[in-house]
Short mmCIF file of C-alpha atoms in Angstrom, two decimals:
data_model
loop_
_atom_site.label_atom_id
_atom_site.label_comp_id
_atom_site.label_asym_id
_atom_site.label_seq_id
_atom_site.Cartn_x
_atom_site.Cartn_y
_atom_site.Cartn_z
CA UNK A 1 48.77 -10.78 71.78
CA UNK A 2 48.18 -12.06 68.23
CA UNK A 3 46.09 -8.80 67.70
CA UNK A 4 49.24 -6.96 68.72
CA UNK A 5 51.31 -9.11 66.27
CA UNK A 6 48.43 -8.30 63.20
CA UNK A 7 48.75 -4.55 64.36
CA UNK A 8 52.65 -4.48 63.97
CA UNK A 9 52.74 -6.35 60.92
CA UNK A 10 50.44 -4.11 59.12
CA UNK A 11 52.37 -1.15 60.50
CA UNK A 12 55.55 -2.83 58.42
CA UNK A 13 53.79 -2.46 55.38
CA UNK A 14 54.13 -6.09 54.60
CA UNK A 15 51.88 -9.06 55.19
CA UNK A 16 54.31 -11.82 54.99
CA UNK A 17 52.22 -14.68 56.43
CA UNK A 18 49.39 -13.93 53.79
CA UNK A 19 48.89 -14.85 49.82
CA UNK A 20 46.75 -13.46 47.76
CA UNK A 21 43.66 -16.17 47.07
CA UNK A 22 43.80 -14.86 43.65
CA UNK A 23 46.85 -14.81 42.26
CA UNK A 24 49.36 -16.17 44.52
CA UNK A 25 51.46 -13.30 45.23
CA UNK A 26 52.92 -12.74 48.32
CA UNK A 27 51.00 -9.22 49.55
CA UNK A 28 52.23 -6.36 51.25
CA UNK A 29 50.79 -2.51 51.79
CA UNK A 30 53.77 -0.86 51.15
CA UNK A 31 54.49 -0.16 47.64
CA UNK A 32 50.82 0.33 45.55
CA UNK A 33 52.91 -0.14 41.99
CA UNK A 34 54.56 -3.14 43.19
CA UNK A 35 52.95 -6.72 43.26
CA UNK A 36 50.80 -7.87 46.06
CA UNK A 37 49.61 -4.11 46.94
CA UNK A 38 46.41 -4.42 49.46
CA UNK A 39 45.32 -2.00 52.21
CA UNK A 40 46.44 -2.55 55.10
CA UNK A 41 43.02 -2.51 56.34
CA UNK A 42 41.94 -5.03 53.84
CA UNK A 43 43.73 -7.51 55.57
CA UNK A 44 40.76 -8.12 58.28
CA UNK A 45 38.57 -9.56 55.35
CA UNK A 46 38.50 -14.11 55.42
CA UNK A 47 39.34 -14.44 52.19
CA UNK A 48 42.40 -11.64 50.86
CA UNK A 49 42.88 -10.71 47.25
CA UNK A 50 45.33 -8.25 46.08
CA UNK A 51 44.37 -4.53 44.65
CA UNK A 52 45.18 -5.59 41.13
CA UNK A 53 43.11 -8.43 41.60
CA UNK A 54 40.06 -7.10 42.72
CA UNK A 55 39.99 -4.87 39.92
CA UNK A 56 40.40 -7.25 37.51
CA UNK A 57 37.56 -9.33 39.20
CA UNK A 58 35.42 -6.18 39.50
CA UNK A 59 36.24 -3.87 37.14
CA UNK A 60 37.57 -5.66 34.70
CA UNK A 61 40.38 -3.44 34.50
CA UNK A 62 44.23 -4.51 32.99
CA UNK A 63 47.56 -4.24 34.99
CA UNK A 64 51.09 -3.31 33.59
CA UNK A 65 52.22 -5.45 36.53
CA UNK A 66 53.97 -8.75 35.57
CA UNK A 67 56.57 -11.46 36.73
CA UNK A 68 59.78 -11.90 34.72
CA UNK A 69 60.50 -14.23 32.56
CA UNK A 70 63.47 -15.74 34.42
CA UNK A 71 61.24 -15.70 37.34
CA UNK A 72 58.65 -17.86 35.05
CA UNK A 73 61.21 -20.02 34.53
CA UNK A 74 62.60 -20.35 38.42
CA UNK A 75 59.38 -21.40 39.16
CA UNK A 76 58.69 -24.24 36.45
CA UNK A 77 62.19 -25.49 37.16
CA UNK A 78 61.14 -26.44 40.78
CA UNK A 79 58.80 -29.34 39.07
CA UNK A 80 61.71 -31.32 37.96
CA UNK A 81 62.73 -32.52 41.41
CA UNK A 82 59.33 -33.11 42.65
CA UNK A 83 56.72 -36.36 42.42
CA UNK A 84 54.47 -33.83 40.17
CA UNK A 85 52.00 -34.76 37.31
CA UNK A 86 52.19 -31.72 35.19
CA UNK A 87 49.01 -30.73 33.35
CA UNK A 88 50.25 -28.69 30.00
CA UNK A 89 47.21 -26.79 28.61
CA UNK A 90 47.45 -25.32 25.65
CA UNK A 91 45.16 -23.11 23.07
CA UNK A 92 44.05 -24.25 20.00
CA UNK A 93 43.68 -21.14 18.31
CA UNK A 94 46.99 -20.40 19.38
CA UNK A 95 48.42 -23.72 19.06
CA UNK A 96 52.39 -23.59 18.08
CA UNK A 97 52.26 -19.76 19.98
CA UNK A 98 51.02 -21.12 23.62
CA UNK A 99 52.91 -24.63 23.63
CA UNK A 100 55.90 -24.42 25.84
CA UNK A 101 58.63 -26.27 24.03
CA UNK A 102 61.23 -26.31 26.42
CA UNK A 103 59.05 -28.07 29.10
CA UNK A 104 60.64 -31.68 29.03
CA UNK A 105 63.80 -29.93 30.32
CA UNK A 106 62.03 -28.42 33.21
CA UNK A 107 59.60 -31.70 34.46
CA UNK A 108 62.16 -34.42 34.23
CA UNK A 109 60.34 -37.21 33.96
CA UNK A 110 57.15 -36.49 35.37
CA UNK A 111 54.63 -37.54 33.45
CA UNK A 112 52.50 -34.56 31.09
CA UNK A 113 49.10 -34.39 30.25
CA UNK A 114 48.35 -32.44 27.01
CA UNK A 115 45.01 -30.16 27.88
CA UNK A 116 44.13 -28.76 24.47
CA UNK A 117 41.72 -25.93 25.61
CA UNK A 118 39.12 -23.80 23.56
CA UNK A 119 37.97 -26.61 20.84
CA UNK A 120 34.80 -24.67 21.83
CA UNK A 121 36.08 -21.98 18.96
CA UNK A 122 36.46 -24.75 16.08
CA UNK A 123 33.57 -25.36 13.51
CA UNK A 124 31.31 -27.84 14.55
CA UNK A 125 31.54 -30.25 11.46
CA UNK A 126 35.44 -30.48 12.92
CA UNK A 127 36.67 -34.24 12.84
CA UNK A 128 38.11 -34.61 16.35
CA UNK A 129 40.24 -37.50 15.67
CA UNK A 130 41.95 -35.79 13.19
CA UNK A 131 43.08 -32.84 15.45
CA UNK A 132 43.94 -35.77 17.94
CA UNK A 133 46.45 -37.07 15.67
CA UNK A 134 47.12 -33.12 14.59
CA UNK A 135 47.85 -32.12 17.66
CA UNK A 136 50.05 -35.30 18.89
CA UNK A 137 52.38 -34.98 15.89
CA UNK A 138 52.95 -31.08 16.79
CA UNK A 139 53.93 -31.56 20.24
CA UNK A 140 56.47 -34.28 19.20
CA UNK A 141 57.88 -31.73 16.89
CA UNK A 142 57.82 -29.43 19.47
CA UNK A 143 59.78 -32.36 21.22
CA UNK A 144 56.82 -32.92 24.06
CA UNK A 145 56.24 -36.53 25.44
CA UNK A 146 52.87 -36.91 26.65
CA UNK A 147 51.15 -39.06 28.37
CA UNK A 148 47.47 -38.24 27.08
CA UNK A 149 46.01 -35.77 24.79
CA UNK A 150 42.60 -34.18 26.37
CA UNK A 151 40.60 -31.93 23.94
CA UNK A 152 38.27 -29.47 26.05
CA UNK A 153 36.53 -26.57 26.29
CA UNK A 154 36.96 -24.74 30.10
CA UNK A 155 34.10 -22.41 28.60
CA UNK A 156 31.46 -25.06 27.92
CA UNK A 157 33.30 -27.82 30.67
CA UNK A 158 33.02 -30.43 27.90
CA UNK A 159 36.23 -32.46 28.09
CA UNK A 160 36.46 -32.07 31.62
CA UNK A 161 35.42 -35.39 33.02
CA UNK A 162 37.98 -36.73 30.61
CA UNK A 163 40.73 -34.73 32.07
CA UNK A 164 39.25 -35.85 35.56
CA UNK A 165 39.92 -39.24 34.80
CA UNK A 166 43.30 -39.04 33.01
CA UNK A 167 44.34 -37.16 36.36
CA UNK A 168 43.13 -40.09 38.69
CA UNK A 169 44.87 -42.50 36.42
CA UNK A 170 48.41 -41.30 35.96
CA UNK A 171 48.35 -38.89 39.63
CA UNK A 172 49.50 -41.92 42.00
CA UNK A 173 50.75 -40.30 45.03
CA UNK A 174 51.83 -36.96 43.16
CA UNK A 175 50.57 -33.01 43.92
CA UNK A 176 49.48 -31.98 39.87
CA UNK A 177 50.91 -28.70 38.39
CA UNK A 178 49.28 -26.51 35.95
CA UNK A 179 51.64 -24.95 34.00
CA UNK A 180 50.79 -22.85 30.26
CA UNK A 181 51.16 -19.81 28.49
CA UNK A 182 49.27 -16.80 29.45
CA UNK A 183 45.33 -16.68 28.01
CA UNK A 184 44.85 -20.29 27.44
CA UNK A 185 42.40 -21.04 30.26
CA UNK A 186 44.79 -22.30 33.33
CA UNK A 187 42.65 -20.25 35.64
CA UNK A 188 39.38 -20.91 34.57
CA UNK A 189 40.12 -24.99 34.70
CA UNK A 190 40.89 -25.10 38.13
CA UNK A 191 38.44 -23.33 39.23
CA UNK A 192 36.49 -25.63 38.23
CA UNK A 193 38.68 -28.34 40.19
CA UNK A 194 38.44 -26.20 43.08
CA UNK A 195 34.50 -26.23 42.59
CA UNK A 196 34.11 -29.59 42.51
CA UNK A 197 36.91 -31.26 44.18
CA UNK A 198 37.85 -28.94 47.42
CA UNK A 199 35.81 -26.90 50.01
CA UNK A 200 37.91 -23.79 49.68
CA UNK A 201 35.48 -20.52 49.13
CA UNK A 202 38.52 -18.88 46.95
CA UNK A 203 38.55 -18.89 43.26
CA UNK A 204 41.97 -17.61 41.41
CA UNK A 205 41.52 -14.51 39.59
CA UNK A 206 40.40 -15.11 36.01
CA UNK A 207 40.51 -12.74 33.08
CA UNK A 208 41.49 -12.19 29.71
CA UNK A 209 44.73 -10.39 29.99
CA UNK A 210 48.18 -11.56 30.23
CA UNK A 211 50.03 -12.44 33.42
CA UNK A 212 46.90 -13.16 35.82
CA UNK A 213 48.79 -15.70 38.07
CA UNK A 214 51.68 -13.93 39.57
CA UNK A 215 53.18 -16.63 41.41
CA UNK A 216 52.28 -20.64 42.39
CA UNK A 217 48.85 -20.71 43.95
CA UNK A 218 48.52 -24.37 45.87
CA UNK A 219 44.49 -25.83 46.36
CA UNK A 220 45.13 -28.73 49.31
CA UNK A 221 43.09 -31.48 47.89
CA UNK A 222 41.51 -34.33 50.66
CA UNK A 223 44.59 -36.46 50.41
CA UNK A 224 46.83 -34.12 51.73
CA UNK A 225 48.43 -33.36 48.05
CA UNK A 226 47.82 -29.97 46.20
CA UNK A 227 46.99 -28.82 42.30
CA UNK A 228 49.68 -25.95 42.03
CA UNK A 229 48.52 -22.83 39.23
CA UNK A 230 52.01 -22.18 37.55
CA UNK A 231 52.20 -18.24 36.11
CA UNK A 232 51.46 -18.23 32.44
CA UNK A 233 54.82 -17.62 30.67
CA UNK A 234 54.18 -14.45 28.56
CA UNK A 235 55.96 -14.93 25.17
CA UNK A 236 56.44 -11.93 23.45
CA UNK A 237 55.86 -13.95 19.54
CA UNK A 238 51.98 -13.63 20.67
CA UNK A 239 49.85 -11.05 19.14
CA UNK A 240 48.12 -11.41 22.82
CA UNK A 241 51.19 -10.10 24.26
CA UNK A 242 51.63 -6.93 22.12
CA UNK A 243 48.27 -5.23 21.75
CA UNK A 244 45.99 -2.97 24.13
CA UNK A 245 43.76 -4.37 26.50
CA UNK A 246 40.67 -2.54 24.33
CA UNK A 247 42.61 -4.78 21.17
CA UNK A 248 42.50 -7.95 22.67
CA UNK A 249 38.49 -8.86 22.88
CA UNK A 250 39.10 -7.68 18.99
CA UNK A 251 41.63 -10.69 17.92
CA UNK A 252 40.87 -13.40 20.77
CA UNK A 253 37.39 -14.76 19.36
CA UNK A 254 34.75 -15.78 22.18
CA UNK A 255 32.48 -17.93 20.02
CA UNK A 256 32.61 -20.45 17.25
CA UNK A 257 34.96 -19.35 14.17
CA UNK A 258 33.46 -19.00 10.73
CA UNK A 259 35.52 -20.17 8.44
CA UNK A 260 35.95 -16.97 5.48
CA UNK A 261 36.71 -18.45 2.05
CA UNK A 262 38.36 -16.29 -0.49
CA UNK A 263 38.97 -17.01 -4.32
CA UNK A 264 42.10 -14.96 -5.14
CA UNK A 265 44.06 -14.25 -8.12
CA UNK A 266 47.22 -13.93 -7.98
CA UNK A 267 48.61 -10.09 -7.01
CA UNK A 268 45.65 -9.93 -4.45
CA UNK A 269 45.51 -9.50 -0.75
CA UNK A 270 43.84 -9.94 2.67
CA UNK A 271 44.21 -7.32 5.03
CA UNK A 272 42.60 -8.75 9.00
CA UNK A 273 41.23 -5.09 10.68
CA UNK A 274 44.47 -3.49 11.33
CA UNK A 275 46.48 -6.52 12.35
CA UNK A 276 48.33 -8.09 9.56
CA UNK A 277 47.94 -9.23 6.09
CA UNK A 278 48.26 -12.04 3.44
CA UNK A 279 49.51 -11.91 0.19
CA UNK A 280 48.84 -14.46 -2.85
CA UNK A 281 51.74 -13.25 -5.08
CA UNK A 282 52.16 -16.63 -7.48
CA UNK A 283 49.98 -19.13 -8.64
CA UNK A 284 47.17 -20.12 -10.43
CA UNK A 285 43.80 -18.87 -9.25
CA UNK A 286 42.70 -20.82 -5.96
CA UNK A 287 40.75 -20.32 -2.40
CA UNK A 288 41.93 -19.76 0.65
CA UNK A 289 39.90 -20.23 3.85
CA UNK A 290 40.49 -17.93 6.77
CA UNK A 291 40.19 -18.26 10.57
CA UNK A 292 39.98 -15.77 12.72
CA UNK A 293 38.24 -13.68 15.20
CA UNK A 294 35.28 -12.05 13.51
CA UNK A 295 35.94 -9.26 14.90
CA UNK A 296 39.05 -8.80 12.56
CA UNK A 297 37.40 -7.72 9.75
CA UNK A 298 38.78 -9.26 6.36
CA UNK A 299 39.59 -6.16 3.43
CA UNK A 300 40.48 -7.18 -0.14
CA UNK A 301 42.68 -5.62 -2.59
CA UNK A 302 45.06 -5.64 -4.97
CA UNK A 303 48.51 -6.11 -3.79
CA UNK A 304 50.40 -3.36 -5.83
CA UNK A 305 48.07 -1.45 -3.65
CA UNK A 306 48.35 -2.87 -0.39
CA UNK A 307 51.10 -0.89 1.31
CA UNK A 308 49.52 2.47 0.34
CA UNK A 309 46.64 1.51 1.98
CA UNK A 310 47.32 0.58 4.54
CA UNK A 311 49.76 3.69 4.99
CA UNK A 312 46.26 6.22 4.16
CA UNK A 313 43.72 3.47 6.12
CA UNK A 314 45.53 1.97 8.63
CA UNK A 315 43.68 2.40 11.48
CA UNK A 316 40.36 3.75 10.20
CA UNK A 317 39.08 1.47 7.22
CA UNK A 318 41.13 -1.24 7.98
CA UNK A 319 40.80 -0.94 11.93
CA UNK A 320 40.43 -2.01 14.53
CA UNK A 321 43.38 -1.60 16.04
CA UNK A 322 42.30 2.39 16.73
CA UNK A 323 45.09 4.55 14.55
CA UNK A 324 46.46 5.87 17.79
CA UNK A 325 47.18 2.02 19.08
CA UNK A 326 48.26 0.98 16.19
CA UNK A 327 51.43 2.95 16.17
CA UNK A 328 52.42 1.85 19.05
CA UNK A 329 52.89 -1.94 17.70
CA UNK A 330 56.41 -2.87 15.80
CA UNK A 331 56.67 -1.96 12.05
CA UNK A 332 55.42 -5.18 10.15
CA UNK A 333 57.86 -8.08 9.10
CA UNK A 334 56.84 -9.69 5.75
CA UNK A 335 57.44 -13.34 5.69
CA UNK A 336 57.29 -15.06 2.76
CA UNK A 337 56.47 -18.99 1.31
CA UNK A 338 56.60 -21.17 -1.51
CA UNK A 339 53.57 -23.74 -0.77
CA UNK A 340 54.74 -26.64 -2.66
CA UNK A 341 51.95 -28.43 -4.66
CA UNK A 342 49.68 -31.00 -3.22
CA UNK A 343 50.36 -30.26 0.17
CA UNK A 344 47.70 -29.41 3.13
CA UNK A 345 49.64 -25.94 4.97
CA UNK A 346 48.06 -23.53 6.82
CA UNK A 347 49.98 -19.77 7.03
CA UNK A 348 49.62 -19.11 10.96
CA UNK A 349 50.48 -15.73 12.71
CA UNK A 350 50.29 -16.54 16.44
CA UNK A 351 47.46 -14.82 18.59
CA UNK A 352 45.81 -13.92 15.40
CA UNK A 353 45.23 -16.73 13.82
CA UNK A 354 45.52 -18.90 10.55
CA UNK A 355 45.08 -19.08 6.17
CA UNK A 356 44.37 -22.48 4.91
CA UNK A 357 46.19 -23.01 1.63
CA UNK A 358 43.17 -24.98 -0.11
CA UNK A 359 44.89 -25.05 -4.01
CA UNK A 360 46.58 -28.28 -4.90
CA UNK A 361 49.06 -26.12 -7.64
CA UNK A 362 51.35 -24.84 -5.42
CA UNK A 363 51.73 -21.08 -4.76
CA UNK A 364 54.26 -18.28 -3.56
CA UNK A 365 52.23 -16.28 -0.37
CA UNK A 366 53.21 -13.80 1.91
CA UNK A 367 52.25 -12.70 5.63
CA UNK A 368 52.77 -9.66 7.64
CA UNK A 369 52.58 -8.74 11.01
CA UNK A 370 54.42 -6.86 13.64
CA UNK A 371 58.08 -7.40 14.11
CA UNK A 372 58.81 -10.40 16.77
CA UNK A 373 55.28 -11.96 16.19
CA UNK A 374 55.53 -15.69 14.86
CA UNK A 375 54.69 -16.19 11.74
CA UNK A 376 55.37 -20.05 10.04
CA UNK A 377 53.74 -22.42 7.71
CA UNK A 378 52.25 -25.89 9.62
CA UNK A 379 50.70 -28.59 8.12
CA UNK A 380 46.89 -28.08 8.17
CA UNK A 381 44.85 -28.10 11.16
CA UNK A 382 41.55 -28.61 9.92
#
């Protein structure tokens, strides 16, 4: 009899009593473009994943396929009426670009953790206290209440008996929710919960490209509550959101960044690869340090010359993006700033990352990147 049910449901086309262990999706054999797609004689296997994720786990390949935003939204706004302890994690190298700012509106009063992921990518010498105090006067600008501020690395699993313990002390009798922007290391966290803390045998999908997590994905824990993966919300102000797949290994650095420092004159330049550029335009001759991916190589030049050249070069010398992928981005937005004097500001362009004003004489700058990326002056990081 229950065979007979299996057999029927998988002539429907649609699995409705399974999940994918993955991502969360709800899967169904029907429609191959459409979320959830498995073969229907897949289904047989003890632990189900969805096409799209087995070929992100095995072949590392990217999907087009993504939730909506509203849908994003839907699901975070579920939290609010529920005994929840919500575990924010956020990227450092992507600090003000991954922080959701809106999320006091969608927990209620549930209390947040602040997981700042990928310290891993900061210079060693880094004084950690500082970006503790850093990081605690953003997210009150960015109107966050938090509970505790937990700096870790999911990629080296330091921090991660500190985030163990903030969870046992502020859980009570509450299921925890993950919740995040795409890329900042939701997956790869819990999977390390679900390692240590649970029996289960799945892992959720983890990879490097937007939008892994399709929908909740709940890991029963002993006492009968869950940790709940939230999607990543995929904000469109991210370089991560905008480039190709063969792009984003290029701007999302894997290792320790070296800080570049540049002495510039004024009416000089710094082009990053392909990907945007910064502009001294006024002031008296100072250095600027630089951090991002080294894979973004850094081009100097004068600035009367920097549009041509990057019309002629784009692309090729100043590459990567490819020439072919980098028309498809948005024409570039110049932004400019007056850096008043004796202040500590960084110039940061989300997703790629960051110019540290180092001058004490104040300066006019400029930065460009594609249209709809954010681009803003924030006090100084490191």
């Amino acid at each position: 009899m229950a065979g007979g049910g299996k057999k029927v449901r998988e002539e429907q086309g649609v699995l409705n009593a399974e999940r994918c262990s993955g991502c969360g999706i709800k899967l169904q054999s029907e429609h191959k473009d459409q979320p959830g797609y498995i073969p229907a004689q897949a289904i047989q296997k003890e632990i189900v994943i969805c096409q799209r994720c087995f070929r992100i786990k095995n072949y590392n390949e990217s999907s087009s396929i993504t939730v909506e935003q509203d849908e994003f939204l839907r699901l975070l706004s579920q939290i609010g009426g529920k005994e929840a302890l919500v575990i924010h994690i956020v990227d450092i190298f992507d600090f003000q670009g991954s922080i959701i700012s809106g999320l006091q509106r969608f927990v209620g009063n549930n209390p947040v953790l602040l997981a700042v992921n990928k310290i891993d990518l900061l210079p060693k010498v880094t004084n950690w206290n500082k970006v503790r105090n850093w990081v605690q006067k953003e997210a009150k600008e960015a109107g966050i209440k938090v509970e505790d501020i937990i700096l870790c690395s999911a990629k080296q699993s330091s921090g991660f008996d500190r985030l163990l313990d903030a969870v046992a002390e502020y859980r009570g009798n509450r299921d925890v929710y993950v919740v995040g922007a795409t890329n900042v290391g939701k997956s790869t966290l819990i999977n390390r919960l679900i390692r240590d803390y649970s029996d289960l045998d799945q892992e959720l999908t983890v990879s490097r490209y937007p939008g892994t997590t399709l929908d909740m994905v709940h890991i029963p824990l002993d006492d009968g509550h869950s940790i709940i993966d939230t999607p990543g919300i995929m904000y469109p102000s991210r370089y991560s959101e905008l480039v190709s797949p063969e792009d984003l290994g290029a701007i999302l650095p894997d290792k320790p960044l070296k800080p570049a420092v540049y002495q510039l004159n004024e009416g000089q330049s710094l082009f990053f690869g392909g990907f945007g550029r910064f502009d001294f335009i006024q002031g008296e001759r100072q250095s600027f340090t630089c951090f991002v991916s080294g894979r973004a190589p850094i081009h100097r030049t004068k600035l009367e010359k920097a549009d041509e050249l990057f019309e002629t070069h784009g692309g090729e010398l100043l590459s990567p993006p490819a020439r072919e992928n980098l028309h498809k981005l948005p024409a570039w937005t110049r932004h400019e700033f007056r850096i008043p004097k004796n202040s500590r500001l960084d110039v940061f362009i989300s997703g790629l990352g960051w110019i540290k004003i180092n001058g004490e004489t104040g300066a006019v700058v400029a930065a460009h990147a594609p249209k709809g990326i954010k681009v803003m002056v924030r006090p100084s990081l490191i």
